[in-house]
Coordinates of C-alpha atoms in Angstrom, one line a residue:
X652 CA -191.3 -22.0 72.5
X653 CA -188.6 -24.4 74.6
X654 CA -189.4 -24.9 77.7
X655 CA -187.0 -23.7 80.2
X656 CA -185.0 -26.5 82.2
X657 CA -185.4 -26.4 86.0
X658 CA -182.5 -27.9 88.0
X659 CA -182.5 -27.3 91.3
X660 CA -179.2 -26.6 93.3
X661 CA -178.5 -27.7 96.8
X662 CA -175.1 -27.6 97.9
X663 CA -173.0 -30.0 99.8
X664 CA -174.6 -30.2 104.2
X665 CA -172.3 -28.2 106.1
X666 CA -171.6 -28.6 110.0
X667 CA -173.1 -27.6 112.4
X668 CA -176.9 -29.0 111.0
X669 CA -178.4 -26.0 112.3
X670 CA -177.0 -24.4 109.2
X671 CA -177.5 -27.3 106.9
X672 CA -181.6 -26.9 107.7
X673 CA -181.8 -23.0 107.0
X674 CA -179.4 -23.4 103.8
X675 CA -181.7 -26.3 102.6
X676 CA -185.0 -24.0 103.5
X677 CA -183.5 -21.2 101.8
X678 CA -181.7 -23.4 98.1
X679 CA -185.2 -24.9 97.6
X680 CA -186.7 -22.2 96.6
X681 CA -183.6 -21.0 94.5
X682 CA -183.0 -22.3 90.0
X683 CA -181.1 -22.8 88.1
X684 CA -182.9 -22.0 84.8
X685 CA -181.3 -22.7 81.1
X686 CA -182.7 -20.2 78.7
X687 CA -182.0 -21.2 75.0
X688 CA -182.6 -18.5 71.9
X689 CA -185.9 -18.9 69.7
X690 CA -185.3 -19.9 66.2
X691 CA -186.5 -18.1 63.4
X692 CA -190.0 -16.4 64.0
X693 CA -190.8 -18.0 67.2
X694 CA -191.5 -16.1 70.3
X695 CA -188.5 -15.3 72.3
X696 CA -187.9 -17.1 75.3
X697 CA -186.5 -14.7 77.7
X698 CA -189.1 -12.5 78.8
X699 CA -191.3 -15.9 79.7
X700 CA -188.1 -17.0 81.4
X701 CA -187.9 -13.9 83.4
X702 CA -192.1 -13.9 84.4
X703 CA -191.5 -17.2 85.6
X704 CA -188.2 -17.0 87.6
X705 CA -188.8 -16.9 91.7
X706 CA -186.6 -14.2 93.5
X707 CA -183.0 -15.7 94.0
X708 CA -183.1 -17.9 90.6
X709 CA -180.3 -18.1 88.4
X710 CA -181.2 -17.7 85.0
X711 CA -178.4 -19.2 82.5
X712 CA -178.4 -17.6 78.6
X713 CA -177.2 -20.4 76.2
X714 CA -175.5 -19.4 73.3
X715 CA -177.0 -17.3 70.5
X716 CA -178.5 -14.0 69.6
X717 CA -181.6 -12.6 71.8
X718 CA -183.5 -9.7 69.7
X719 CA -185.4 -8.6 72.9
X720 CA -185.6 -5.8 75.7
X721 CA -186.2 -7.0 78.6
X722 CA -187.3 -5.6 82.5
X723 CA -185.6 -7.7 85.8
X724 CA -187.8 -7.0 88.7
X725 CA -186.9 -9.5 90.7
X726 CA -183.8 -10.6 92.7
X727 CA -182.0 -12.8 90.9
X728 CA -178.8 -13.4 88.6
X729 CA -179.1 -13.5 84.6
X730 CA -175.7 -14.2 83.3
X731 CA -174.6 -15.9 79.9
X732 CA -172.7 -18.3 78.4
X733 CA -169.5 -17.4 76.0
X734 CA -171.7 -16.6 73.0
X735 CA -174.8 -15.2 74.4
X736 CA -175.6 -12.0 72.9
X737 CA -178.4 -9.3 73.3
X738 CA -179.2 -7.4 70.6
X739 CA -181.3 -4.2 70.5
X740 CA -181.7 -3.9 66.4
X741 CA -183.8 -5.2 64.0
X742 CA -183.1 -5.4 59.9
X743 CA -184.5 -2.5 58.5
X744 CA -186.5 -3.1 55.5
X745 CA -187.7 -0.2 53.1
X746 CA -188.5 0.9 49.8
X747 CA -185.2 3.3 50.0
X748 CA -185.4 5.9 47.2
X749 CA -183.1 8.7 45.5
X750 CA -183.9 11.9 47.9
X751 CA -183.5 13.5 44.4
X752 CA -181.4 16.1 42.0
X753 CA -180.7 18.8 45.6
X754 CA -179.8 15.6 47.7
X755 CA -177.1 14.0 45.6
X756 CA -175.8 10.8 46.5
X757 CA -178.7 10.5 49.7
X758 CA -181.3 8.1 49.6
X759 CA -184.9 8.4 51.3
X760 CA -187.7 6.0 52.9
X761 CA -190.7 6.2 54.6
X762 CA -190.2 5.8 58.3
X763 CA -193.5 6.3 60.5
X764 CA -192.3 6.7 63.4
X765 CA -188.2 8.1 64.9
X766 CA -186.0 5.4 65.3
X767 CA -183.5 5.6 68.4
X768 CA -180.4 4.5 65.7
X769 CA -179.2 3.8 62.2
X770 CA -176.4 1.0 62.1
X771 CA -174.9 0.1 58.8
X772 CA -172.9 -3.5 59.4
X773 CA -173.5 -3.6 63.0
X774 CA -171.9 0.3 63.5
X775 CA -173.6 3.1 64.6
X776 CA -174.4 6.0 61.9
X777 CA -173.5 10.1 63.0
X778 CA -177.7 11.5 63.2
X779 CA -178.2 14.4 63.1
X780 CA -181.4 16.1 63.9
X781 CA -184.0 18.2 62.6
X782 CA -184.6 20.7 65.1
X783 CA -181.0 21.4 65.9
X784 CA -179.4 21.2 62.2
X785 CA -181.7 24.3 60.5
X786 CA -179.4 26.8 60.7
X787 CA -178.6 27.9 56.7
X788 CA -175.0 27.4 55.6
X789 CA -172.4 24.6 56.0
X790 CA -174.1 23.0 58.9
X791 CA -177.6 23.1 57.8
X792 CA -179.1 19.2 57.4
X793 CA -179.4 19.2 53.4
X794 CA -175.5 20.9 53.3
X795 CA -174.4 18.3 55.3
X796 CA -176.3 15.1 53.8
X797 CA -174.8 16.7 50.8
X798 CA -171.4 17.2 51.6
X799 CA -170.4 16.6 54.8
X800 CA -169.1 19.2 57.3
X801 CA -167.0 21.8 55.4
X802 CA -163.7 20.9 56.5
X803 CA -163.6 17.1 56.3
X804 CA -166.5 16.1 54.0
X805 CA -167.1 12.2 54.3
X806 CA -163.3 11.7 55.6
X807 CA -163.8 11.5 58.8
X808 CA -167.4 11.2 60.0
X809 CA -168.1 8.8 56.9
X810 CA -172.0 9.1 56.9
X811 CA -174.6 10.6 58.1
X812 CA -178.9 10.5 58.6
X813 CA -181.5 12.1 60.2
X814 CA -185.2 11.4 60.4
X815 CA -187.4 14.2 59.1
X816 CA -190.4 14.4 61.5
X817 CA -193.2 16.7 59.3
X818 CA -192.2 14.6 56.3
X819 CA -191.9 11.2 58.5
X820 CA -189.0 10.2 56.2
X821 CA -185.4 9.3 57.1
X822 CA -182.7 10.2 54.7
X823 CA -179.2 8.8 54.7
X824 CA -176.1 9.1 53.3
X825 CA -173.9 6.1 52.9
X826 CA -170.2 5.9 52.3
X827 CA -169.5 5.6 48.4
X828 CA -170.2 2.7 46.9
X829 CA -172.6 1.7 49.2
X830 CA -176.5 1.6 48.7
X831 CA -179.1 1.2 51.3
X832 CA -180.4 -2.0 49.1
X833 CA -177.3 -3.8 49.2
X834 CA -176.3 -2.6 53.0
X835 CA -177.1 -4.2 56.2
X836 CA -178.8 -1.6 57.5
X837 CA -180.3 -2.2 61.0
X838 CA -182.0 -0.1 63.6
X839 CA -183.0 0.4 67.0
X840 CA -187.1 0.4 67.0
X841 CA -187.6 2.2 70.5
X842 CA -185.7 4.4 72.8
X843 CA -185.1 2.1 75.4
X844 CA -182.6 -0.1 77.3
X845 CA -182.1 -3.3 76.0
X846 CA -181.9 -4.2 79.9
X847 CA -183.7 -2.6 82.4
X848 CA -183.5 -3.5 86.4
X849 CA -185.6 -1.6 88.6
X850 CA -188.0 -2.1 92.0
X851 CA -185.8 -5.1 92.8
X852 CA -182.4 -5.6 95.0
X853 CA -179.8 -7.2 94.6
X854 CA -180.0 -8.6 91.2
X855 CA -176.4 -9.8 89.2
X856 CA -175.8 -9.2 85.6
X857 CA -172.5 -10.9 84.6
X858 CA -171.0 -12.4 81.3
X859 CA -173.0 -11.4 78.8
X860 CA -172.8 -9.4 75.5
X861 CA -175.0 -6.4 74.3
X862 CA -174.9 -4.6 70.8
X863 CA -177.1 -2.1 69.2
X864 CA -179.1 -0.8 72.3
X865 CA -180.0 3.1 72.9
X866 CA -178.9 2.4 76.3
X867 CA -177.0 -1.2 76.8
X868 CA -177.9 -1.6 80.9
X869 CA -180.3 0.4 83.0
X870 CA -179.9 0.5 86.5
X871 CA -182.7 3.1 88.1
X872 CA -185.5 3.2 91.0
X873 CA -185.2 0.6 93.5
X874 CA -182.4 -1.0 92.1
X875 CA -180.0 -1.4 95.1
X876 CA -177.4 -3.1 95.5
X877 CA -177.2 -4.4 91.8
X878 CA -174.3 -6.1 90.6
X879 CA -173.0 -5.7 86.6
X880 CA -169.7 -7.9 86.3
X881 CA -167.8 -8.9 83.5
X882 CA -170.1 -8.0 80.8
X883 CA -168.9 -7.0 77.5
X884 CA -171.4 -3.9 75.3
X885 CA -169.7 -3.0 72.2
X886 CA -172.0 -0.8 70.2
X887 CA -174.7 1.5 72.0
X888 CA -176.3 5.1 70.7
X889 CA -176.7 6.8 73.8
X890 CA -175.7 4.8 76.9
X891 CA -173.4 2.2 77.8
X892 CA -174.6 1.7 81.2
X893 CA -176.7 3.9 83.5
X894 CA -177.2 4.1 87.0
X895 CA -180.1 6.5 87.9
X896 CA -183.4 7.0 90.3
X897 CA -181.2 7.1 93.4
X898 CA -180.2 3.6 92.6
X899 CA -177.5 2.5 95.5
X900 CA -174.7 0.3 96.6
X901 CA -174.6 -0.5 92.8
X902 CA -171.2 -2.3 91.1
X903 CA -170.2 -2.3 87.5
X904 CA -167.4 -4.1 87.6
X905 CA -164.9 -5.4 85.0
X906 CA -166.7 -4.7 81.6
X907 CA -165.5 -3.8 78.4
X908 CA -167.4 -0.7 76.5
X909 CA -167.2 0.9 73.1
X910 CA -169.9 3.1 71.4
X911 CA -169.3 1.1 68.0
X912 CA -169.4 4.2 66.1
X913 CA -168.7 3.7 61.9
X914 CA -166.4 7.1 62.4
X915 CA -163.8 6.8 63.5
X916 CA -161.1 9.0 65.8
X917 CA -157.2 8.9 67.4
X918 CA -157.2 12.0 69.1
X919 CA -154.1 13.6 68.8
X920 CA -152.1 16.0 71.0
X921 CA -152.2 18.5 68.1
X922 CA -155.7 20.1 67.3
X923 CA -156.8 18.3 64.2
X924 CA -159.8 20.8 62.8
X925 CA -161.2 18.1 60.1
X926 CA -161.0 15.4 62.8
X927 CA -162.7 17.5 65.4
X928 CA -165.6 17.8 63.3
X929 CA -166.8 14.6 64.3
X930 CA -167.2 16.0 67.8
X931 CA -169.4 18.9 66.2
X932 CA -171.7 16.4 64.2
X933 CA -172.9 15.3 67.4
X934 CA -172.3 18.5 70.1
X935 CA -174.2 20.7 67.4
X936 CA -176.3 19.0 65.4
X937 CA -176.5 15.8 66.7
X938 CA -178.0 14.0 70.0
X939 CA -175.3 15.1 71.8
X940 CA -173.2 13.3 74.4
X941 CA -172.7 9.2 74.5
X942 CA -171.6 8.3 78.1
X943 CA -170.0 4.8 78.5
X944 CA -170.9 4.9 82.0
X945 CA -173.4 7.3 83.7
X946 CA -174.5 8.5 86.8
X947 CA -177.2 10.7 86.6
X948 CA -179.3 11.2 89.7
X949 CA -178.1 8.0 91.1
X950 CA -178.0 7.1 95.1
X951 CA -175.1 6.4 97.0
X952 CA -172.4 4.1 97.4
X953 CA -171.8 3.2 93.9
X954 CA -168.5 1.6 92.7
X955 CA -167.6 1.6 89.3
X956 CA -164.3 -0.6 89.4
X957 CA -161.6 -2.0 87.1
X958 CA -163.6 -1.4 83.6
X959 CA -162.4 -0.8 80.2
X960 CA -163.3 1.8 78.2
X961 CA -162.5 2.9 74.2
X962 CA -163.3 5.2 72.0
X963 CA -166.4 6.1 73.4
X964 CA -168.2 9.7 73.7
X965 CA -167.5 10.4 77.3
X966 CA -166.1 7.8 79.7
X967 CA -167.2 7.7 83.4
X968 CA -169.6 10.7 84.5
X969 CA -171.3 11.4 87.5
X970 CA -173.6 15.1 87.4
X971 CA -177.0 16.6 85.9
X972 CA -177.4 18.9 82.9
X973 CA -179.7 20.9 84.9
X974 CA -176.7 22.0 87.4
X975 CA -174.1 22.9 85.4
X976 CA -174.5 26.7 86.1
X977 CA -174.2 28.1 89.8
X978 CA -177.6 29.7 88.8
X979 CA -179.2 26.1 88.5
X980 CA -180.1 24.9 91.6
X981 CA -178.7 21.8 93.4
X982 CA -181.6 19.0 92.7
X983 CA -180.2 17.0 95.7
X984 CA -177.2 16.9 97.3
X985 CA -177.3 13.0 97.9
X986 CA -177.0 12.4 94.1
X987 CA -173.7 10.4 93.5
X988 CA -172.4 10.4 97.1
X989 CA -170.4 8.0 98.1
X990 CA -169.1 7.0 94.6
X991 CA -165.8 5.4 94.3
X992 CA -164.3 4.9 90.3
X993 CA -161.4 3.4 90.8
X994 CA -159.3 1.1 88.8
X995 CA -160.9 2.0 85.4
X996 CA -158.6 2.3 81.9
X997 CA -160.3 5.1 79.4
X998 CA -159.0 5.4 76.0
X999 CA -159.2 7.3 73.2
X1000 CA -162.8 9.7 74.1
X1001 CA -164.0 11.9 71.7
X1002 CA -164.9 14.1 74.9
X1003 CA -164.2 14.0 78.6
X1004 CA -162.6 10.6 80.0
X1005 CA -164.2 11.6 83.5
X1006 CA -167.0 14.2 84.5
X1007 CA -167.6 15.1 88.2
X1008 CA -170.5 17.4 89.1
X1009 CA -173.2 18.1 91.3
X1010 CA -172.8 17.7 94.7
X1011 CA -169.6 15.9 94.7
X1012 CA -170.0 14.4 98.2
X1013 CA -167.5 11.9 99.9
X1014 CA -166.6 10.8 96.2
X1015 CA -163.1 9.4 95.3
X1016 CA -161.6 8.6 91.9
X1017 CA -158.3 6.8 92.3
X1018 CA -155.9 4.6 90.1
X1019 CA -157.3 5.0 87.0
X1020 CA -155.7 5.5 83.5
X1021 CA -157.0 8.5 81.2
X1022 CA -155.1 7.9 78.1
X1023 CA -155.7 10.1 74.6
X1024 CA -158.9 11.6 76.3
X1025 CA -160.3 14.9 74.9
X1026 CA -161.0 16.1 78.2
X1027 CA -159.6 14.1 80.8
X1028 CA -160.9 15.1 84.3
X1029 CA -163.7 17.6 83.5
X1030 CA -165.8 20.0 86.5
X1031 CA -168.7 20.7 85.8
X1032 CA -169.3 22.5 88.8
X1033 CA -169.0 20.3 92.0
X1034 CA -170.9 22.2 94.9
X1035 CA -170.2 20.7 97.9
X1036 CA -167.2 17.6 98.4
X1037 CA -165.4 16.7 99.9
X1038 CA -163.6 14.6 96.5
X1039 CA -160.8 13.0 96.2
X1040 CA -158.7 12.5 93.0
X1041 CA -155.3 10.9 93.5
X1042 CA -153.2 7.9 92.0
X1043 CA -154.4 8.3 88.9
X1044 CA -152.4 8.8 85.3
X1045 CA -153.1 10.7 82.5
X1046 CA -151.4 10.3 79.4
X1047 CA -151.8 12.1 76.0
X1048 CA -154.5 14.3 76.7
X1049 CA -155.7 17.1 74.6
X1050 CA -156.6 20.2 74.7
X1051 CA -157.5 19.3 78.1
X1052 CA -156.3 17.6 81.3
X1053 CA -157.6 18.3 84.6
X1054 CA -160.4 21.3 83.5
X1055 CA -162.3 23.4 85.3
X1056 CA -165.4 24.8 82.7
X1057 CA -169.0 25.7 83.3
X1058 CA -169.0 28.0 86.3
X1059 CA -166.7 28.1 89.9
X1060 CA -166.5 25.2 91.5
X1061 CA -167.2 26.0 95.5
X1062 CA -166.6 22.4 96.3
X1063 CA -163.9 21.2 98.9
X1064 CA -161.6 19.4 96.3
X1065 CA -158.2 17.5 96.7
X1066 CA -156.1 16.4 93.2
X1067 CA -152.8 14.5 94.5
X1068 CA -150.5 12.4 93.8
X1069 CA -151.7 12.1 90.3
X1070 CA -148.9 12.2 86.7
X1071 CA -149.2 13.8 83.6
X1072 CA -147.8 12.7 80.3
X1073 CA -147.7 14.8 77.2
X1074 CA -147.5 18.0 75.6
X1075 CA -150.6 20.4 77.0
X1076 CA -150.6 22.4 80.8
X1077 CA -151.6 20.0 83.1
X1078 CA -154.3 22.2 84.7
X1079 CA -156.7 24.6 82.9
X1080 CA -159.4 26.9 84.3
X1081 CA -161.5 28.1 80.8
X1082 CA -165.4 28.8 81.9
X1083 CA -168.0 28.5 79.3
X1084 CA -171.1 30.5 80.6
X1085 CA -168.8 33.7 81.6
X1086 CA -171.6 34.8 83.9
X1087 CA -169.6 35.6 86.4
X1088 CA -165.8 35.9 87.6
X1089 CA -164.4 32.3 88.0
X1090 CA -162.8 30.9 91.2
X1091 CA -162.2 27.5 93.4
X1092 CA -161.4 28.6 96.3
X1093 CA -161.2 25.0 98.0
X1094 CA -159.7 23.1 95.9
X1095 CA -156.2 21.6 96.5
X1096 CA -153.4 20.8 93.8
X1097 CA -150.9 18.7 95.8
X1098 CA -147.5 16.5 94.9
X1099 CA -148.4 15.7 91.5
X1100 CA -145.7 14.6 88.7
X1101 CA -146.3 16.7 85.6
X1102 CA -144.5 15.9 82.8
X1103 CA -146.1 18.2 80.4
X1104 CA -144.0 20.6 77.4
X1105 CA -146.2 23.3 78.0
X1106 CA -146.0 23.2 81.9
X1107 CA -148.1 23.6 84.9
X1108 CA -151.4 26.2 84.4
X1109 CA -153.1 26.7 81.0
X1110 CA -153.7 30.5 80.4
X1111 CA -156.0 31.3 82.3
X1112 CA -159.2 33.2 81.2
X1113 CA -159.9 37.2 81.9
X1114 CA -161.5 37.7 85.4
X1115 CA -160.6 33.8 86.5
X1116 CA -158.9 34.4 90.0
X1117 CA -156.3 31.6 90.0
X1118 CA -157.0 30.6 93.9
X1119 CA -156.8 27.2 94.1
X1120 CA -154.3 25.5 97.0
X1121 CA -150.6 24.4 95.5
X1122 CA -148.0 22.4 97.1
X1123 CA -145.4 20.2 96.6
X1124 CA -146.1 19.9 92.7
X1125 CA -142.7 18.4 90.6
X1126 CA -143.0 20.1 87.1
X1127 CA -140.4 19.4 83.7
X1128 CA -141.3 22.8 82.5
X1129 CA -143.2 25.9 83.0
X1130 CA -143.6 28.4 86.1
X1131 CA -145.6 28.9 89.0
X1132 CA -148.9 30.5 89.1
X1133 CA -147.8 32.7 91.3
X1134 CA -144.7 34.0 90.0
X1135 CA -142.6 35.8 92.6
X1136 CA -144.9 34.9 95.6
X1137 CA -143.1 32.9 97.7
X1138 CA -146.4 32.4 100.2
X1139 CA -148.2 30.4 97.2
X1140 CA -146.7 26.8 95.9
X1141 CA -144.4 26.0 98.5
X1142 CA -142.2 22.9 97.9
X1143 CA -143.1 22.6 93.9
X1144 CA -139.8 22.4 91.6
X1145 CA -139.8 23.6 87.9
X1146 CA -137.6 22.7 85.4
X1147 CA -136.5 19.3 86.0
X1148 CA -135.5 16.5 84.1
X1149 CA -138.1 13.6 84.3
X1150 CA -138.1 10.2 82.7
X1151 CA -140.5 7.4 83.7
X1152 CA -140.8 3.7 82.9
X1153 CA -143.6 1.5 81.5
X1154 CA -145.1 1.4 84.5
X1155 CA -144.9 5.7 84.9
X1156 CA -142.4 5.1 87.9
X1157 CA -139.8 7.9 88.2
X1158 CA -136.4 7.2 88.0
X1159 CA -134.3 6.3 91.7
X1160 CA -132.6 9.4 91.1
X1161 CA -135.4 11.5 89.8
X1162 CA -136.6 15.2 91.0
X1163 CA -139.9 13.5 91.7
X1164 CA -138.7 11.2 94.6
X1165 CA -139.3 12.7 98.0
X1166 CA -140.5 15.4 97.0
X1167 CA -143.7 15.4 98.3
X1168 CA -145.8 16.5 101.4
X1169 CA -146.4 14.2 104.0
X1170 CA -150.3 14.1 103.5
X1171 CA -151.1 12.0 106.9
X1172 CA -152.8 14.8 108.3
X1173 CA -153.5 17.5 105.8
X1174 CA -157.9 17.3 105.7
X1175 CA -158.9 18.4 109.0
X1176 CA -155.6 16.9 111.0
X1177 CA -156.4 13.3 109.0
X1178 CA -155.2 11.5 106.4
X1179 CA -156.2 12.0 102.9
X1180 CA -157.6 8.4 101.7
X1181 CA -154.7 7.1 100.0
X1182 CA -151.9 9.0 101.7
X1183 CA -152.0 7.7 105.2
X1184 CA -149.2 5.8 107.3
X1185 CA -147.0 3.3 105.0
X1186 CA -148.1 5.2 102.2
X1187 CA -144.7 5.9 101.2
X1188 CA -140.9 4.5 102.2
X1189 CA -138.5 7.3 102.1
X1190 CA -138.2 10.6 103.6
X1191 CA -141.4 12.1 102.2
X1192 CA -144.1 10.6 99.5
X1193 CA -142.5 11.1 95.7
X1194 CA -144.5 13.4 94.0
X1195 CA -146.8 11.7 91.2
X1196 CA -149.2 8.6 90.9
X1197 CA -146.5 6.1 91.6
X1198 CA -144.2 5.5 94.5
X1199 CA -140.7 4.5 93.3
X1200 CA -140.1 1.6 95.5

């Protein structure tokens, strides 16, 4: 193994030498260590790299390929070079078989133990699992290896496997054409992050590359105040980056995330039945959701800022699948608080672009773009708030926009000053679990822009009390919610002409400008974040994400 280069950095004496003596004491015990990639069969040199870094080093990757998970529990920054890559696969080599005459086309090979993904040329293959695909008919696991969900076949999804666990076999089925002999078939050997932080502070990953992980970055228990900057993951099977174990104060910041998926999706703003079987594969037969960027049980404080996100499962979440039911109860109120996701562009989801649940507290989600999301802003039942959604733009969303689903929300929830492009309503209130009659009482629907052909509110479903707060909305088609009730919706227009630039800024002569409520003192006699004094130039705010200027 190389040895890794020491060079120790101590920057230019500053004035007065008071400080010059405690910035020496504190850059001599700080490195700058060069970590180069093994060649071919030798051990790989960033593990050893890590065991022997001192808190505060610097730990530079070289260019080159590093087949390795690693652990960071230490303070310090790991950042690469253009060209430095970690990759979570390994070639998978196997006497593959023909599964035989019932399994046409599928081939078979002994696997001893589950892997945590398939990838065929460096792109993640649809599984499907055993226990969840046993129902007999179209969607049982032979059917599908077979021919491929009923509607679509091998159009859309374009392959499938599944490991079977009794049998300890995986079977696969390639796209035409393509054997697993000749293929570059890789896999993912464990269920684990390709890079963990935990039990240290303040550690900075920045400018590096990860591909074929379960889960790219892991940020959980002790891991305040940890730093992920301009890092670039562009395959992963079921995380892109996760913050979790009350991790706080964390940043992810300016990264670039794709699932790497070999299906692939545009989702439309017309319900495409054969497309959206891709989103059954995995929602019911598959491993379920694939979050770009998760927050599940994490701490508070954390910003998620200025990232890029395409065609992944889910964009940005923050919640808990075991409180997505008023009958579950709250695990902790602290989870998430704090958060801020601003900034952030989210393209082209197979699901939600952004989830909000559990407790919801002091969280704001501003400025970002949702465009061709599934389900754009998705509840899953905030509890408590306050949380504020405003300045952001949605664009081509379908079926779904802003959606309320699960059970009622009883959070304290604002949604202003956001616009919405395309054809569906921009609101919808559809529950899932029906247990009980659905409401939000608390939330507030204020001085958005909603350019939308089929209007304001979605249908809403039987025994869903439409009770929500709405003001000041600007709408190019549809009615109130409330027809006829001139205590509800005060100040919203209906049936106006709206055309926006490239930039989703109204026209100077639109319906849109000053239209809006002053917002300065509307929570509790303050101003909502975002909407306080110089907010806006003319008479009143313009309704919508963007102030016409």
């Amino acid at each position: 193994m190389r040895s890794p280069k020491l060079r120790r950095i101590i920057p230019r004496p500053a004035i007065p030498m008071s400080v010059l003596l405690g910035a020496i004491s504190l850059t001599l015990q700080a490195a700058e260590i060069s970590v180069a990639p093994a060649s071919a069969g030798a051990e790989q040199p960033l593990p050893a790299a890590l065991k022997a870094a001192a808190e505060g080093d610097v730990l530079v990757l070289k260019p080159g390929t590093y087949r390795e998970a690693v652990v960071i529990d230490k303070r310090l920054t790991l950042k690469g070079e253009p060209g430095a890559v970690l990759d979570g696969t390994k070639p998978l080599q196997a006497d593959w078989q023909p599964a035989g005459t019932d399994l046409p086309g599928v081939q078979t090979c002994t696997l001893p133990t589950q892997p945590a993904g398939l990838l065929l040329d460096g792109r993640f293959i649809a599984e499907l699992r055993y226990d969840r695909a046993q129902k007999a008919g179209d969607w049982h696991w032979k059917t599908l290896l077979k021919k491929g969900p009923p509607l679509s076949g091998f159009n859309e999804i374009k392959a499938l496997w599944i490991w079977h666990p009794k049998e300890k076999r995986a079977y696969v089925r390639l796209p035409d054409g393509i054997t697993p002999v000749a293929a570059k078939l890789t896999f993912i050997p464990l269920d684990q992050p390709i890079l963990s932080v935990k039990g240290a502070s303040g550690v900075v990953i920045e400018n590096l590359e990860l591909t074929g992980g379960a889960v790219s970055i892991s940020i959980g228990e002790g891991a305040n105040q940890t730093q992920v900057r301009n890092c670039r993951i562009r395959s992963y099977e079921d995380t892109g980056i996760g913050i979790s174990g009350g991790a706080s104060q964390c940043t992810v910041e300016n990264c670039e995330i794709t699932r790497g998926s070999l299906e692939e999706w545009m989702p439309s703003m017309e319900h495409n039945r054969a497309n959206y079987e891709i989103w059954r594969i995995h929602k019911d037969v598959g491993k379920y959701d694939r979050v770009g960027i998760n927050l599940i049980r994490a701490g508070v404080g954390n910003r998620i800022l200025n990232n890029r996100l395409d065609r992944v499962f889910d964009g940005i979440c923050i919640g808990d699948y075991k409180a997505e039911s008023l009958d579950d109860p709250l695990p902790d109120a602290t989870h998430g608080k704090g958060t801020l996701i601003a900034g952030n562009v989210i393209e082209n989801t197979r699901d939600s672009g952004i989830e909000l649940g559990v407790g919801c507290v002091e969280v704001e989600v501003k400025e970002n773009t949702l465009r061709r999301t599934h389900g754009g802003f998705r509840f899953k039942v905030p509890r408590i708030g306050p949380v504020f959604i405003h300045h952001n733009r949605l664009i081509d969303g379908s079926p779904f926009n802003f959606w309320f689903s699960m059970d009622s929300s009883p959070a304290e929830g604002y949604i202003y000053h956001n616009t919405i492009v395309g054809r569906k309503p921009a609101l919808a209130l559809h529950v899932e679990k029906g247990k009980r009659d659905f409401s939000v009482p608390k939330w507030h629907f204020l001085n958005n822009l909603l350019v939308t052909r089929e209007g304001y509110l979605d249908e809403p479903d039987k025994g869903t009390a439409v009770d929500f707060t709405s003001a000041h909305n600007v709408s190019l088609k549809g009615a109130s919610p409330w027809p006829g009730d001139a205590t509800k919706d005060q100040g919203s227009r209906y049936g106006v002409t709206i055309t926006l630039d490239e930039n989703g800024a109204p026209a100077a002569d639109s319906a849109a400008v000053d239209a809006g409520l002053d917002l300065g003192s509307y929570w509790n006699g303050k101003p909502l974040p975002g909407a306080g004094k110089g907010s806006f130039k003319g008479a009143a705010p313009d309704a919508g994400a963007v102030e016409v200027r």
